[in-house]
Amino acid sequence: MKYISFTDEPAINPDHFFMKEALKEAQKALALDEVPIGAVIVHGGRIIGRGHNLTEQLNDVTAHAEMQAFTAAANYTGGKYLKDCTLYVTIEPCVMCAGASYWTQISRIVYGARDEKRGFSQVSDRIIHPKTEVLSDVRSEEAASLMKDFFISKRNKL
C-alpha cells in the first residue's frame, strides 16, 4: 500500500503509527517497573483499547498488556468480539494472550519483536484464529531494545 502526504511531513504507515502508540504503553509499564510491553486495539483508524503490563502492580499473572487492551476494547464496543479490529502489541503475544485473541475473533495482530522463549509461535501458530492475519517485526528494534534494557537493568541490580 502506498501512502501520500499532503504536507512536508513524510507519510507514515498506519501500522507504524499505531505501534508507536503501543510503545508509549510499554513506556508506562516501564515507569511502573513492569516488563515493558504495551498494546493498543484499533477499529476504523481509532484506538478503542489500550493496555500495558500490570502483573506486578495487580499481583496477577494474567494482567498482560494484551489482556488489558482486550478488556478496554470490549468495554468500549459493549461486546466480547473484536472483529474488524487490529491488536498492536510491542512483543509477540504469549500463548495465553494468543488464545484470548482467538476467542475475541480479532481480525489482525501486529507485533513488534519476536519472543523466542514465550511467544505463541514457539508452541503453535494454530493458537491464533484461522481468520486472523498476523504481521510481525513492526518497529521491532524499538520494542526489543526496551525489553533488553529492562532486563539488563534488573540483572545489574542483583
mmCIF file of C-alpha atoms in Angstrom:
data_model
loop_
_atom_site.group_PDB
_atom_site.id
_atom_site.type_symbol
_atom_site.label_atom_id
_atom_site.label_comp_id
_atom_site.label_asym_id
_atom_site.label_seq_id
_atom_site.Cartn_x
_atom_site.Cartn_y
_atom_site.Cartn_z
ATOM 1 C CA MET A 1 0.000 0.000 0.000
ATOM 2 C CA LYS A 2 1.306 3.469 -0.898
ATOM 3 C CA TYR A 3 0.787 6.424 1.428
ATOM 4 C CA ILE A 4 0.562 10.008 0.225
ATOM 5 C CA SER A 5 1.452 13.005 2.346
ATOM 6 C CA PHE A 6 -0.121 16.388 1.639
ATOM 7 C CA THR A 7 2.297 18.213 3.938
ATOM 8 C CA ASP A 8 6.063 18.445 4.177
ATOM 9 C CA GLU A 9 5.923 15.623 6.718
ATOM 10 C CA PRO A 10 6.669 12.162 5.355
ATOM 11 C CA ALA A 11 3.650 9.871 5.223
ATOM 12 C CA ILE A 12 3.573 7.284 7.991
ATOM 13 C CA ASN A 13 2.354 3.755 7.613
ATOM 14 C CA PRO A 14 -0.669 3.195 9.907
ATOM 15 C CA ASP A 15 0.919 0.051 11.352
ATOM 16 C CA HIS A 16 3.987 2.067 12.367
ATOM 17 C CA PHE A 17 1.829 4.861 13.782
ATOM 18 C CA PHE A 18 -0.247 2.553 15.980
ATOM 19 C CA MET A 19 2.804 0.528 17.031
ATOM 20 C CA LYS A 20 4.268 3.810 18.250
ATOM 21 C CA GLU A 21 1.167 4.136 20.455
ATOM 22 C CA ALA A 22 1.746 0.608 21.767
ATOM 23 C CA LEU A 23 5.340 1.593 22.529
ATOM 24 C CA LYS A 24 4.005 4.525 24.580
ATOM 25 C CA GLU A 25 2.018 1.992 26.604
ATOM 26 C CA ALA A 26 5.187 -0.068 27.058
ATOM 27 C CA GLN A 27 6.871 3.048 28.461
ATOM 28 C CA LYS A 28 4.052 3.310 31.026
ATOM 29 C CA ALA A 29 4.778 -0.273 32.116
ATOM 30 C CA LEU A 30 8.480 0.532 32.337
ATOM 31 C CA ALA A 31 7.751 3.546 34.566
ATOM 32 C CA LEU A 32 5.955 1.142 36.935
ATOM 33 C CA ASP A 33 8.921 -1.271 36.882
ATOM 34 C CA GLU A 34 6.808 -3.763 34.930
ATOM 35 C CA VAL A 35 8.049 -5.745 31.936
ATOM 36 C CA PRO A 36 7.756 -3.083 29.202
ATOM 37 C CA ILE A 37 5.085 -4.454 26.901
ATOM 38 C CA GLY A 38 2.291 -2.290 25.556
ATOM 39 C CA ALA A 39 -0.764 -2.845 23.393
ATOM 40 C CA VAL A 40 -3.491 -0.905 21.621
ATOM 41 C CA ILE A 41 -6.564 -2.097 19.762
ATOM 42 C CA VAL A 42 -7.729 -0.155 16.731
ATOM 43 C CA HIS A 43 -11.058 -0.123 14.925
ATOM 44 C CA GLY A 44 -11.735 2.103 11.932
ATOM 45 C CA GLY A 45 -8.486 4.013 12.396
ATOM 46 C CA ARG A 46 -9.299 4.827 16.032
ATOM 47 C CA ILE A 47 -7.800 3.421 19.229
ATOM 48 C CA ILE A 48 -10.568 1.757 21.243
ATOM 49 C CA GLY A 49 -8.438 -0.029 23.834
ATOM 50 C CA ARG A 50 -5.054 0.451 25.479
ATOM 51 C CA GLY A 51 -3.072 -1.659 27.874
ATOM 52 C CA HIS A 52 0.338 -2.265 29.389
ATOM 53 C CA ASN A 53 1.689 -4.931 31.673
ATOM 54 C CA LEU A 54 0.324 -4.684 35.205
ATOM 55 C CA THR A 55 1.234 -8.122 36.531
ATOM 56 C CA GLU A 56 3.321 -6.780 39.425
ATOM 57 C CA GLN A 57 1.006 -3.872 40.251
ATOM 58 C CA LEU A 58 -2.071 -6.088 40.354
ATOM 59 C CA ASN A 59 -0.267 -9.209 41.596
ATOM 60 C CA ASP A 60 -1.983 -11.025 38.733
ATOM 61 C CA VAL A 61 -0.159 -13.245 36.252
ATOM 62 C CA THR A 62 -2.928 -12.663 33.688
ATOM 63 C CA ALA A 63 -2.609 -8.843 33.693
ATOM 64 C CA HIS A 64 -0.666 -8.743 30.427
ATOM 65 C CA ALA A 65 -0.827 -5.731 28.107
ATOM 66 C CA GLU A 66 -2.994 -7.568 25.586
ATOM 67 C CA MET A 67 -5.481 -8.703 28.224
ATOM 68 C CA GLN A 68 -5.807 -5.130 29.483
ATOM 69 C CA ALA A 69 -6.379 -3.898 25.922
ATOM 70 C CA PHE A 70 -8.944 -6.651 25.178
ATOM 71 C CA THR A 71 -10.936 -5.680 28.261
ATOM 72 C CA ALA A 72 -10.802 -1.969 27.413
ATOM 73 C CA ALA A 73 -11.872 -2.591 23.794
ATOM 74 C CA ALA A 74 -14.701 -4.926 24.844
ATOM 75 C CA ASN A 75 -15.922 -2.286 27.294
ATOM 76 C CA TYR A 76 -15.774 0.303 24.517
ATOM 77 C CA THR A 77 -17.699 -1.816 21.999
ATOM 78 C CA GLY A 78 -20.075 -3.358 24.510
ATOM 79 C CA GLY A 79 -19.333 -6.844 23.188
ATOM 80 C CA LYS A 80 -16.721 -9.554 23.547
ATOM 81 C CA TYR A 81 -15.908 -9.956 19.854
ATOM 82 C CA LEU A 82 -13.383 -7.670 18.218
ATOM 83 C CA LYS A 83 -13.985 -8.431 14.554
ATOM 84 C CA ASP A 84 -12.644 -5.748 12.207
ATOM 85 C CA CYS A 85 -10.136 -4.696 14.889
ATOM 86 C CA THR A 86 -6.341 -4.831 14.990
ATOM 87 C CA LEU A 87 -4.238 -5.578 18.041
ATOM 88 C CA TYR A 88 -0.878 -3.802 18.062
ATOM 89 C CA VAL A 89 1.483 -5.210 20.682
ATOM 90 C CA THR A 90 5.167 -4.500 21.160
ATOM 91 C CA ILE A 91 6.210 -8.130 21.746
ATOM 92 C CA GLU A 92 4.864 -11.342 20.231
ATOM 93 C CA PRO A 93 1.880 -12.475 22.323
ATOM 94 C CA CYS A 94 2.360 -15.381 24.712
ATOM 95 C CA VAL A 95 0.206 -18.497 24.456
ATOM 96 C CA MET A 96 -2.345 -17.113 26.956
ATOM 97 C CA CYS A 97 -2.782 -13.828 25.073
ATOM 98 C CA ALA A 98 -2.823 -15.552 21.690
ATOM 99 C CA GLY A 99 -5.531 -17.885 23.000
ATOM 100 C CA ALA A 100 -7.543 -14.910 24.258
ATOM 101 C CA SER A 101 -7.165 -13.259 20.846
ATOM 102 C CA TYR A 102 -8.652 -16.412 19.309
ATOM 103 C CA TRP A 103 -11.796 -16.010 21.416
ATOM 104 C CA THR A 104 -12.118 -12.299 20.569
ATOM 105 C CA GLN A 105 -12.027 -13.189 16.850
ATOM 106 C CA ILE A 106 -9.777 -10.182 16.262
ATOM 107 C CA SER A 107 -9.053 -9.589 12.573
ATOM 108 C CA ARG A 108 -5.362 -8.678 12.773
ATOM 109 C CA ILE A 109 -2.456 -8.926 15.161
ATOM 110 C CA VAL A 110 0.554 -6.730 14.513
ATOM 111 C CA TYR A 111 3.519 -7.165 16.803
ATOM 112 C CA GLY A 112 6.983 -5.726 17.120
ATOM 113 C CA ALA A 113 9.722 -8.040 18.358
ATOM 114 C CA ARG A 114 9.521 -11.801 18.436
ATOM 115 C CA ASP A 115 9.615 -13.594 21.767
ATOM 116 C CA GLU A 116 11.915 -16.553 21.230
ATOM 117 C CA LYS A 117 11.144 -18.015 24.673
ATOM 118 C CA ARG A 118 7.456 -17.435 25.330
ATOM 119 C CA GLY A 119 5.887 -16.280 22.068
ATOM 120 C CA PHE A 120 2.910 -18.234 20.756
ATOM 121 C CA SER A 121 4.767 -19.217 17.576
ATOM 122 C CA GLN A 122 7.179 -21.271 19.705
ATOM 123 C CA VAL A 123 4.250 -23.556 20.533
ATOM 124 C CA SER A 124 1.941 -23.364 17.513
ATOM 125 C CA ASP A 125 0.599 -20.822 15.044
ATOM 126 C CA ARG A 126 -2.744 -22.627 15.308
ATOM 127 C CA ILE A 127 -3.429 -20.875 18.633
ATOM 128 C CA ILE A 128 -4.418 -17.819 16.588
ATOM 129 C CA HIS A 129 -7.885 -17.786 14.996
ATOM 130 C CA PRO A 130 -7.597 -19.075 11.405
ATOM 131 C CA LYS A 131 -9.124 -15.848 10.022
ATOM 132 C CA THR A 132 -6.704 -13.612 11.946
ATOM 133 C CA GLU A 133 -3.943 -12.018 9.892
ATOM 134 C CA VAL A 134 -0.596 -11.759 11.711
ATOM 135 C CA LEU A 135 2.153 -9.270 10.875
ATOM 136 C CA SER A 136 5.431 -9.235 12.786
ATOM 137 C CA ASP A 137 8.576 -7.126 13.048
ATOM 138 C CA VAL A 138 6.899 -3.699 13.038
ATOM 139 C CA ARG A 139 9.217 -1.308 14.913
ATOM 140 C CA SER A 140 10.832 -4.424 16.314
ATOM 141 C CA GLU A 141 14.152 -2.751 17.130
ATOM 142 C CA GLU A 142 12.477 -0.277 19.487
ATOM 143 C CA ALA A 143 10.426 -2.968 21.209
ATOM 144 C CA ALA A 144 13.365 -5.337 21.565
ATOM 145 C CA SER A 145 15.578 -2.552 22.888
ATOM 146 C CA LEU A 146 13.062 -1.700 25.626
ATOM 147 C CA MET A 147 12.964 -5.328 26.746
ATOM 148 C CA LYS A 148 16.723 -5.817 26.570
ATOM 149 C CA ASP A 149 17.453 -2.647 28.555
ATOM 150 C CA PHE A 150 14.826 -3.564 31.165
ATOM 151 C CA PHE A 151 16.295 -6.996 31.828
ATOM 152 C CA ILE A 152 19.881 -5.710 31.806
ATOM 153 C CA SER A 153 18.928 -3.171 34.476
ATOM 154 C CA LYS A 154 17.240 -5.931 36.515
ATOM 155 C CA ARG A 155 20.367 -8.113 36.346
ATOM 156 C CA ASN A 156 22.589 -5.174 37.294
ATOM 157 C CA LYS A 157 20.526 -4.566 40.441
ATOM 158 C CA LEU A 158 21.204 -8.110 41.692
#
